[in-house]
XYZ file of C-alpha atoms in Angstrom:
348
model
C -61.484 -148.956 -45.348
C -61.221 -152.530 -44.189
C -58.578 -155.022 -45.258
C -61.253 -156.765 -47.357
C -62.222 -153.730 -49.305
C -61.058 -153.641 -52.966
C -59.990 -150.526 -54.733
C -60.384 -149.551 -58.418
C -57.082 -150.072 -60.248
C -57.757 -146.946 -62.315
C -58.981 -144.313 -59.975
C -58.263 -145.792 -56.507
C -61.887 -145.477 -55.300
C -63.319 -148.331 -53.151
C -65.158 -150.960 -55.206
C -66.501 -154.400 -54.896
C -63.945 -155.831 -57.284
C -62.377 -154.716 -60.595
C -63.184 -151.382 -62.018
C -65.582 -149.165 -60.106
C -68.977 -148.388 -61.729
C -67.762 -144.906 -62.875
C -64.703 -146.200 -64.584
C -66.521 -149.206 -66.072
C -69.207 -146.874 -67.422
C -66.517 -144.597 -68.842
C -64.945 -147.577 -70.706
C -68.277 -148.758 -72.149
C -69.812 -147.350 -75.266
C -73.496 -146.699 -74.643
C -74.531 -145.987 -78.181
C -73.534 -146.933 -81.811
C -75.132 -145.852 -85.019
C -74.828 -146.618 -88.749
C -73.885 -143.452 -90.608
C -76.535 -143.831 -93.241
C -79.841 -145.746 -93.759
C -81.620 -145.917 -97.100
C -85.436 -145.589 -97.202
C -87.070 -146.907 -100.385
C -90.523 -145.489 -100.995
C -93.154 -145.199 -103.839
C -93.486 -141.604 -105.030
C -97.074 -142.257 -106.057
C -98.709 -143.847 -103.007
C -95.905 -143.284 -100.350
C -95.838 -146.978 -99.512
C -92.532 -148.172 -97.980
C -90.285 -151.107 -98.980
C -88.545 -153.163 -96.246
C -86.308 -155.843 -97.825
C -88.300 -157.156 -100.752
C -91.761 -156.395 -99.207
C -93.897 -153.301 -99.815
C -96.325 -152.082 -97.161
C -98.680 -149.088 -97.007
C -97.386 -146.224 -94.818
C -99.684 -145.818 -91.831
C -97.737 -143.277 -89.782
C -96.871 -139.547 -90.051
C -93.597 -138.716 -91.808
C -92.076 -137.542 -88.555
C -92.743 -140.891 -86.927
C -91.355 -142.658 -89.986
C -88.089 -140.559 -89.758
C -87.757 -141.463 -86.057
C -88.403 -145.085 -86.767
C -85.822 -145.211 -89.531
C -83.239 -143.439 -87.384
C -83.834 -145.730 -84.471
C -83.477 -148.767 -86.751
C -79.800 -147.597 -87.471
C -78.957 -147.459 -83.741
C -77.970 -149.986 -81.064
C -77.826 -149.339 -77.329
C -75.693 -151.391 -74.922
C -77.561 -154.280 -73.460
C -76.716 -153.269 -69.855
C -78.334 -149.823 -70.245
C -81.351 -149.129 -68.101
C -83.819 -146.337 -67.888
C -83.220 -145.300 -71.461
C -84.638 -141.940 -72.669
C -84.272 -141.221 -76.456
C -84.811 -138.011 -78.347
C -84.607 -137.772 -82.181
C -84.047 -134.454 -83.922
C -84.231 -134.206 -87.709
C -83.417 -131.701 -90.447
C -84.128 -131.868 -94.120
C -80.745 -131.185 -95.772
C -81.845 -131.924 -99.351
C -84.846 -133.163 -101.230
C -83.718 -136.720 -100.737
C -81.760 -136.487 -97.476
C -82.619 -136.172 -93.854
C -80.073 -135.614 -91.093
C -80.983 -137.046 -87.741
C -79.417 -136.584 -84.247
C -80.074 -139.249 -81.729
C -79.691 -138.169 -78.077
C -79.776 -140.966 -75.460
C -79.734 -140.694 -71.699
C -79.545 -143.828 -69.622
C -78.161 -145.515 -66.519
C -75.169 -147.777 -67.108
C -73.885 -149.734 -64.013
C -75.883 -147.336 -61.835
C -74.073 -144.337 -63.378
C -76.041 -141.700 -65.421
C -74.602 -141.547 -68.956
C -75.368 -139.457 -72.016
C -74.334 -139.889 -75.721
C -75.355 -138.717 -79.177
C -74.851 -139.942 -82.755
C -75.721 -138.858 -86.237
C -77.690 -140.754 -88.877
C -78.419 -139.678 -92.393
C -81.581 -140.998 -94.104
C -81.334 -141.364 -97.902
C -84.729 -141.305 -99.612
C -84.856 -143.472 -102.761
C -87.819 -143.466 -105.107
C -89.089 -146.799 -106.616
C -92.480 -147.637 -108.065
C -94.178 -150.161 -105.749
C -95.677 -153.488 -106.923
C -99.281 -152.030 -106.921
C -98.556 -148.770 -108.737
C -96.392 -150.722 -111.276
C -99.363 -152.960 -112.105
C -101.771 -150.083 -112.287
C -99.563 -147.968 -114.501
C -98.945 -151.069 -116.739
C -102.723 -151.567 -117.228
C -102.685 -154.890 -115.277
C -105.982 -156.254 -114.020
C -107.578 -159.559 -113.216
C -111.256 -158.965 -113.541
C -114.112 -156.574 -114.272
C -117.294 -156.205 -112.188
C -120.199 -155.198 -114.446
C -123.218 -153.825 -112.651
C -126.437 -153.984 -114.605
C -130.197 -154.228 -113.878
C -132.827 -156.513 -115.323
C -134.904 -154.913 -118.120
C -133.957 -151.406 -117.083
C -131.087 -149.084 -116.504
C -129.650 -148.797 -113.063
C -130.551 -145.590 -111.254
C -128.403 -142.972 -109.467
C -128.942 -144.495 -106.048
C -127.804 -147.960 -107.216
C -124.907 -146.480 -108.964
C -123.845 -144.557 -105.853
C -124.197 -147.678 -103.619
C -122.253 -149.886 -106.039
C -119.351 -147.491 -106.275
C -119.318 -146.846 -102.502
C -119.285 -150.660 -101.810
C -116.477 -151.161 -104.292
C -114.223 -148.428 -102.710
C -115.011 -149.586 -99.165
C -114.179 -153.214 -100.098
C -110.884 -152.123 -101.742
C -109.960 -150.107 -98.609
C -110.855 -153.032 -96.277
C -108.737 -155.597 -98.184
C -105.750 -153.265 -98.436
C -105.917 -152.449 -94.773
C -105.851 -156.314 -94.173
C -102.634 -156.459 -96.131
C -103.932 -157.421 -99.586
C -102.051 -154.664 -101.418
C -102.843 -155.984 -104.901
C -106.582 -155.798 -104.487
C -106.956 -152.428 -106.101
C -109.492 -150.703 -108.331
C -107.757 -149.392 -111.429
C -110.862 -147.894 -113.110
C -114.471 -146.995 -112.381
C -116.392 -146.380 -115.585
C -120.002 -145.370 -116.092
C -121.647 -146.895 -119.124
C -125.104 -146.217 -120.569
C -126.575 -149.175 -118.812
C -124.553 -149.410 -115.553
C -121.096 -149.354 -114.010
C -117.918 -151.217 -114.919
C -115.325 -151.744 -112.050
C -111.888 -152.927 -113.134
C -110.061 -154.735 -110.351
C -106.475 -155.883 -109.770
C -107.375 -159.200 -108.105
C -110.077 -161.807 -108.453
C -110.481 -161.808 -104.711
C -111.454 -158.191 -104.816
C -113.876 -158.805 -107.731
C -115.513 -161.660 -105.927
C -116.030 -159.642 -102.730
C -117.385 -156.559 -104.597
C -119.881 -158.718 -106.454
C -120.975 -160.397 -103.234
C -121.362 -157.243 -101.312
C -123.304 -155.395 -104.075
C -125.799 -158.164 -104.587
C -126.170 -158.443 -100.784
C -126.972 -154.769 -100.538
C -129.075 -154.253 -103.679
C -130.382 -157.830 -104.322
C -130.055 -159.675 -107.607
C -127.380 -162.264 -108.474
C -124.035 -162.495 -110.230
C -122.299 -164.929 -112.575
C -118.608 -165.380 -113.297
C -117.175 -165.683 -116.727
C -113.441 -166.528 -116.791
C -111.285 -165.970 -119.864
C -107.841 -167.549 -120.384
C -105.302 -164.796 -121.114
C -101.964 -166.625 -120.768
C -99.668 -168.658 -118.573
C -97.101 -167.878 -115.902
C -94.750 -170.345 -114.328
C -96.796 -173.248 -115.720
C -100.082 -171.896 -114.299
C -103.018 -170.706 -116.479
C -103.903 -166.980 -116.097
C -107.577 -166.010 -116.274
C -109.379 -162.670 -116.312
C -112.891 -162.933 -114.893
C -115.897 -160.942 -115.593
C -118.334 -160.722 -112.633
C -121.743 -160.028 -114.238
C -124.212 -158.593 -111.717
C -127.902 -158.408 -112.613
C -129.886 -156.342 -110.181
C -133.572 -157.257 -109.916
C -136.248 -155.222 -111.819
C -137.846 -154.144 -108.505
C -135.590 -152.827 -105.745
C -135.815 -152.376 -102.037
C -138.108 -149.498 -101.112
C -140.176 -149.643 -104.367
C -143.851 -149.024 -103.708
C -146.022 -151.164 -105.999
C -149.705 -151.612 -106.737
C -151.378 -155.033 -106.480
C -155.192 -155.484 -106.630
C -155.570 -151.809 -105.928
C -153.499 -151.860 -102.644
C -150.051 -150.457 -102.129
C -147.060 -152.462 -100.969
C -143.445 -151.550 -100.163
C -140.841 -154.015 -101.442
C -138.597 -155.083 -98.518
C -136.717 -158.049 -100.063
C -136.341 -159.631 -103.489
C -136.365 -163.370 -103.480
C -135.545 -165.886 -106.127
C -138.139 -167.137 -108.528
C -139.554 -163.653 -109.015
C -141.017 -163.409 -105.506
C -141.170 -160.228 -103.452
C -141.344 -159.870 -99.699
C -143.474 -156.751 -99.176
C -144.983 -154.604 -96.532
C -148.731 -153.987 -96.868
C -148.994 -150.166 -96.476
C -152.724 -150.438 -95.693
C -152.799 -153.242 -93.186
C -149.253 -152.861 -91.868
C -148.342 -156.575 -92.235
C -145.681 -158.465 -94.136
C -146.697 -160.447 -97.200
C -145.337 -162.089 -100.270
C -146.105 -161.252 -103.849
C -145.008 -162.686 -107.200
C -143.928 -160.189 -109.807
C -146.863 -161.337 -111.874
C -149.218 -159.996 -109.257
C -147.708 -156.499 -109.468
C -149.773 -154.114 -111.591
C -147.500 -151.055 -111.622
C -144.770 -149.208 -109.780
C -145.482 -145.750 -108.396
C -142.013 -144.885 -106.951
C -139.489 -145.545 -104.220
C -139.681 -144.484 -100.500
C -136.359 -142.601 -101.063
C -138.420 -140.182 -103.115
C -141.055 -139.702 -100.479
C -142.216 -136.151 -99.643
C -143.019 -134.687 -96.199
C -146.732 -133.750 -95.764
C -147.926 -131.791 -92.751
C -150.662 -133.504 -90.558
C -153.515 -131.000 -90.345
C -155.961 -133.018 -88.387
C -156.628 -136.545 -87.169
C -159.996 -138.278 -86.644
C -160.910 -141.877 -86.165
C -160.090 -143.663 -89.447
C -159.301 -140.356 -91.209
C -156.170 -138.217 -91.304
C -155.997 -134.763 -93.041
C -152.632 -133.949 -94.747
C -151.473 -130.771 -96.470
C -150.461 -131.715 -100.007
C -146.821 -130.541 -100.286
C -147.334 -129.612 -103.869
C -150.752 -127.798 -103.883
C -150.842 -126.900 -100.052
C -154.451 -128.054 -99.987
C -155.751 -130.336 -97.302
C -156.472 -133.924 -98.485
C -158.195 -136.605 -96.481
C -156.679 -140.009 -96.384
C -157.788 -143.321 -94.697
C -155.737 -143.675 -91.564
C -153.417 -146.687 -91.400
C -153.092 -148.661 -88.214
C -149.287 -148.840 -88.238
C -148.699 -145.127 -88.113
C -149.362 -142.609 -85.355
C -149.816 -139.158 -87.056
C -149.578 -136.086 -84.791
C -151.239 -132.794 -85.709
C -148.631 -130.292 -86.740
C -145.991 -132.909 -87.383
C -144.784 -134.181 -90.791
C -145.429 -137.628 -92.205
C -143.855 -139.241 -95.342
C -145.974 -139.718 -98.418
C -145.458 -141.011 -101.962
C -147.516 -139.682 -104.824
C -149.479 -141.959 -107.077
C -149.723 -139.751 -110.178
C -151.954 -142.068 -112.094
C -154.594 -142.078 -109.357
C -153.831 -138.572 -108.011
C -153.483 -140.045 -104.509
C -151.018 -139.543 -101.587
C -149.880 -142.845 -100.103
C -148.497 -142.820 -96.520
C -145.173 -144.713 -96.389
C -144.167 -143.818 -92.819
């Protein structure tokens, strides 16, 4: 020891000045914890409340417990190389006991401390579930078709779009964009929504997928904080013809690809294999939709002629070959049946 070397006033060990690292670490509290933390959650949807704000729970319960326990803990600012372990035990239906085990380096000295935190689980109906249970809504999306009833496919697509749009908005943080009811009617589907934003998005997405148009019909229902409150009906009218319909015009067959305004159809000529435009007035009749197509086995191919096995009668039928398909003997090809003409129509 040189004359310039300091010694620790407590243990007498050499030090650079003041207490040595071991004594300094012994005098410093590494870890402090609140004895209890309250977690408010919705018993219906499991969303969590932090302060005055509700948010959907997007983590496993074990991770939530660890997160809540850690939120009740503070570690000394000089601690380094911190390693934390959380152990939990359910002590009652609304209580969880947590043990926090912390290892760290404090003033270059390894230290280890533990503390106990109790989580108290408190039930409360969230903002969204309160509105749903109270029958609150801001709009209804009514899906109907022009001069016909909607079919099963359109119904399925409309419901799927509505549910996906609801999920997308809620994942983006719009908790009050919820669907409170999906109801089948004799003519279509009624979708009751908790926000006008959701209603607008559903109407836009359905008409984008299935064609048609929608109109909005607001109704004044009251006033809140000096602002008028409206409920909006989003009235969707799907077109008479839909994507995939196969129609007859001047004796030829066409697949509807798009429905334009002013009763015009963008179609695919199933004979020539080219795109065309038809007016609804030029359509003589509808034979079906490509979703209903059957698989027919290719029996033989010749220039300009293809032989197909009728999937209903199992007899070979000769059809004019179409230039946009490449049938292979022994392989299936999709056909639609024209019952009125007793013909098979190749649709791809």
